[in-house]
Amino acid sequence: MVPLSSTPHVVVFDRVEVTEGGRARDYTPSEFLALPLAYRIGSVLQGKCRFFRGDEPVERNVALNELRRMAGGR
């Protein structure tokens, strides 16, 4: 059995698209996490965010779980 810590992590999504005022802007997961928390939460709750892996959409709940993991469970 392989220890969990040596198991490679699969990237769930690699791009966050935030649409505001009719304009879409792309962020990497790290760039999105660097945005102010209130902006991130508001964007998600207002349905302004879409998550992608390449060109394929990723389910919001899957992406949000990954964001929590990336932020250290905060």
Coordinates of N, CA, C and O in Angstrom, one line a residue:
M1 N 0.9 -1.2 0.0 CA 0.0 0.0 0.0 C 0.9 1.2 0.0 O 1.8 1.3 0.8
V2 N 0.5 2.2 -0.9 CA 1.3 3.5 -1.0 C 0.8 4.4 0.1 O -0.4 4.6 0.3
P3 N 1.8 5.0 0.8 CA 1.4 6.0 1.8 C 0.7 7.2 1.1 O 1.0 7.6 0.0
L4 N -0.4 7.7 1.8 CA -1.2 8.8 1.2 C -0.3 10.0 0.9 O -0.6 10.6 -0.2
S5 N 0.7 10.3 1.7 CA 1.5 11.5 1.4 C 2.3 11.4 0.1 O 2.7 12.4 -0.5
S6 N 2.6 10.2 -0.4 CA 3.3 10.1 -1.6 C 2.5 9.9 -2.8 O 2.9 9.7 -3.9
T7 N 1.1 9.8 -2.6 CA 0.2 9.7 -3.7 C 0.1 11.1 -4.5 O -0.1 12.1 -3.8
P8 N 0.3 11.1 -5.8 CA 0.2 12.4 -6.5 C -1.2 12.9 -6.4 O -2.1 12.1 -6.5
H9 N -1.3 14.2 -6.3 CA -2.6 14.8 -6.3 C -3.1 15.2 -7.7 O -2.3 15.7 -8.5
V10 N -4.3 14.8 -8.0 CA -4.8 15.0 -9.4 C -5.4 16.4 -9.3 O -6.2 16.8 -8.4
V11 N -5.1 17.2 -10.4 CA -5.7 18.6 -10.5 C -7.1 18.5 -10.8 O -7.5 17.9 -11.9
V12 N -8.0 19.0 -10.0 CA -9.4 19.0 -10.2 C -9.8 20.0 -11.2 O -10.7 19.8 -12.1
F13 N -9.3 21.2 -11.1 CA -9.6 22.3 -12.1 C -8.3 23.2 -12.2 O -7.5 23.2 -11.3
D14 N -8.2 23.8 -13.3 CA -7.0 24.7 -13.6 C -7.4 26.1 -14.0 O -6.5 26.9 -14.2
R15 N -8.7 26.4 -14.0 CA -9.1 27.7 -14.4 C -10.4 28.1 -13.7 O -11.3 27.2 -13.6
V16 N -10.5 29.3 -13.2 CA -11.8 29.8 -12.7 C -12.2 31.0 -13.6 O -11.4 31.9 -13.7
E17 N -13.4 31.0 -14.1 CA -13.9 32.1 -14.9 C -14.9 32.8 -14.1 O -15.9 32.3 -13.6
V18 N -14.6 34.1 -13.8 CA -15.5 35.0 -13.1 C -16.1 36.0 -14.0 O -15.4 36.7 -14.7
T19 N -17.5 36.0 -14.1 CA -18.2 36.9 -15.0 C -18.8 38.0 -14.2 O -19.6 37.7 -13.3
E20 N -18.5 39.2 -14.5 CA -19.0 40.4 -13.8 C -19.2 41.5 -14.7 O -18.3 41.9 -15.5
G21 N -20.4 42.1 -14.7 CA -20.6 43.2 -15.6 C -20.5 42.9 -17.1 O -20.1 43.7 -17.9
G22 N -20.9 41.6 -17.4 CA -20.8 41.2 -18.8 C -19.4 40.8 -19.3 O -19.3 40.4 -20.4
R23 N -18.4 41.0 -18.4 CA -17.0 40.6 -18.8 C -16.6 39.4 -18.0 O -16.8 39.3 -16.8
A24 N -16.0 38.5 -18.7 CA -15.4 37.3 -18.1 C -13.9 37.4 -17.9 O -13.2 37.9 -18.8
R25 N -13.4 37.0 -16.7 CA -12.0 37.1 -16.5 C -11.6 35.7 -15.9 O -12.3 35.1 -15.1
D26 N -10.5 35.2 -16.4 CA -9.9 33.9 -16.0 C -8.9 34.1 -14.9 O -8.1 35.0 -15.0
Y27 N -8.9 33.2 -14.0 CA -7.9 33.1 -12.9 C -7.4 31.7 -12.8 O -8.2 30.7 -13.0
T28 N -6.1 31.5 -12.4 CA -5.6 30.2 -12.0 C -6.2 30.0 -10.6 O -6.6 30.9 -9.9
P29 N -6.2 28.8 -10.1 CA -6.7 28.5 -8.8 C -5.9 29.4 -7.7 O -6.5 29.9 -6.8
S30 N -4.6 29.5 -7.9 CA -3.8 30.3 -7.0 C -4.2 31.8 -7.0 O -4.3 32.5 -6.0
E31 N -4.4 32.3 -8.2 CA -4.8 33.7 -8.4 C -6.2 33.9 -7.7 O -6.4 34.9 -7.1
F32 N -7.1 33.0 -7.9 CA -8.4 33.1 -7.4 C -8.3 33.1 -5.8 O -9.0 33.9 -5.2
L33 N -7.5 32.2 -5.3 CA -7.4 32.2 -3.8 C -6.7 33.4 -3.3 O -6.9 33.8 -2.1
A34 N -6.0 34.2 -4.1 CA -5.3 35.4 -3.6 C -6.3 36.6 -3.6 O -6.0 37.6 -3.0
L35 N -7.4 36.4 -4.2 CA -8.4 37.5 -4.2 C -9.0 37.6 -2.8 O -9.0 36.7 -2.0
P36 N -9.6 38.8 -2.5 CA -10.2 39.0 -1.1 C -11.3 37.9 -0.9 O -12.1 37.6 -1.8
L37 N -11.3 37.4 0.3 CA -12.3 36.3 0.6 C -13.7 36.8 0.3 O -14.5 36.0 -0.2
A38 N -14.1 38.0 0.7 CA -15.5 38.5 0.5 C -15.8 38.4 -1.0 O -16.9 38.1 -1.4
Y39 N -14.9 38.8 -1.9 CA -15.1 38.8 -3.3 C -15.3 37.4 -3.8 O -16.2 37.1 -4.6
R40 N -14.4 36.5 -3.4 CA -14.5 35.1 -3.8 C -15.9 34.5 -3.4 O -16.6 33.8 -4.2
I41 N -16.2 34.6 -2.1 CA -17.5 34.1 -1.6 C -18.7 34.7 -2.4 O -19.6 34.0 -2.8
G42 N -18.7 36.0 -2.5 CA -19.8 36.7 -3.3 C -19.9 36.2 -4.7 O -21.0 35.9 -5.2
S43 N -18.7 36.0 -5.4 CA -18.8 35.5 -6.7 C -19.3 34.1 -6.8 O -20.1 33.8 -7.8
V44 N -19.0 33.3 -5.9 CA -19.5 31.9 -5.9 C -21.0 31.9 -5.6 O -21.8 31.3 -6.3
L45 N -21.4 32.6 -4.6 CA -22.8 32.6 -4.2 C -23.7 33.3 -5.2 O -24.9 32.9 -5.4
Q46 N -23.2 34.2 -5.9 CA -24.0 34.9 -6.9 C -24.0 34.2 -8.3 O -24.5 34.7 -9.3
G47 N -23.3 33.1 -8.3 CA -23.2 32.3 -9.6 C -22.4 32.9 -10.7 O -22.6 32.6 -11.8
K48 N -21.4 33.7 -10.3 CA -20.5 34.4 -11.2 C -19.3 33.5 -11.6 O -18.6 33.9 -12.5
C49 N -19.1 32.4 -10.9 CA -17.9 31.6 -11.1 C -18.2 30.3 -11.9 O -19.3 29.7 -11.6
R50 N -17.4 30.0 -12.8 CA -17.4 28.7 -13.4 C -16.0 28.1 -13.4 O -15.0 28.8 -13.5
F51 N -15.9 26.8 -13.1 CA -14.6 26.1 -13.0 C -14.4 25.2 -14.1 O -15.3 24.5 -14.6
F52 N -13.1 25.1 -14.6 CA -12.8 24.3 -15.7 C -11.5 23.5 -15.5 O -10.6 24.0 -14.8
R53 N -11.4 22.4 -16.1 CA -10.1 21.7 -16.3 C -9.9 21.6 -17.8 O -10.7 20.9 -18.5
G54 N -9.0 22.3 -18.3 CA -8.9 22.5 -19.7 C -10.1 23.3 -20.2 O -10.4 24.3 -19.7
D55 N -10.8 22.7 -21.2 CA -12.0 23.3 -21.7 C -13.3 22.6 -21.1 O -14.4 23.0 -21.4
E56 N -13.1 21.6 -20.2 CA -14.2 20.9 -19.7 C -14.7 21.5 -18.4 O -13.9 21.8 -17.4
P57 N -16.0 21.8 -18.2 CA -16.5 22.3 -17.0 C -16.4 21.3 -15.8 O -16.4 20.1 -16.1
V58 N -16.2 21.9 -14.7 CA -16.1 21.0 -13.4 C -17.2 21.4 -12.5 O -17.5 22.6 -12.4
E59 N -17.8 20.4 -11.9 CA -19.0 20.7 -11.0 C -18.5 21.6 -9.9 O -17.4 21.5 -9.4
R60 N -19.4 22.6 -9.6 CA -19.1 23.6 -8.6 C -18.7 23.0 -7.3 O -17.7 23.4 -6.7
N61 N -19.5 22.0 -6.8 CA -19.2 21.5 -5.5 C -17.8 20.7 -5.4 O -17.1 20.8 -4.4
V62 N -17.4 20.1 -6.5 CA -16.1 19.4 -6.6 C -15.0 20.5 -6.6 O -14.0 20.3 -5.9
A63 N -15.2 21.6 -7.3 CA -14.2 22.6 -7.4 C -14.1 23.3 -6.0 O -13.0 23.6 -5.5
L64 N -15.2 23.6 -5.3 CA -15.2 24.2 -4.0 C -14.5 23.4 -3.0 O -13.7 23.9 -2.2
N65 N -14.7 22.1 -3.1 CA -14.0 21.1 -2.2 C -12.5 21.2 -2.4 O -11.7 21.2 -1.4
E66 N -12.1 21.3 -3.6 CA -10.7 21.4 -4.0 C -10.1 22.8 -3.5 O -9.0 22.8 -3.0
L67 N -10.9 23.8 -3.6 CA -10.4 25.1 -3.1 C -10.2 25.1 -1.6 O -9.2 25.6 -1.1
R68 N -11.1 24.4 -0.9 CA -10.9 24.3 0.6 C -9.6 23.5 0.9 O -8.9 23.9 1.8
R69 N -9.4 22.5 0.1 CA -8.2 21.7 0.4 C -6.9 22.5 0.1 O -6.0 22.5 0.9
M70 N -7.0 23.3 -1.0 CA -5.8 24.1 -1.4 C -5.6 25.2 -0.3 O -4.4 25.6 -0.1
A71 N -6.6 25.7 0.3 CA -6.5 26.8 1.3 C -6.2 26.2 2.6 O -6.1 27.0 3.6
G72 N -6.0 25.0 2.7 CA -5.6 24.4 4.0 C -6.8 24.2 5.0 O -6.6 24.2 6.2
G73 N -8.0 24.0 4.4 CA -9.2 23.8 5.2 C -9.8 25.0 5.8 O -10.6 24.9 6.7
R74 N -9.3 26.2 5.5 CA -9.8 27.4 6.1 C -11.2 27.6 5.7 O -11.8 27.3 4.7

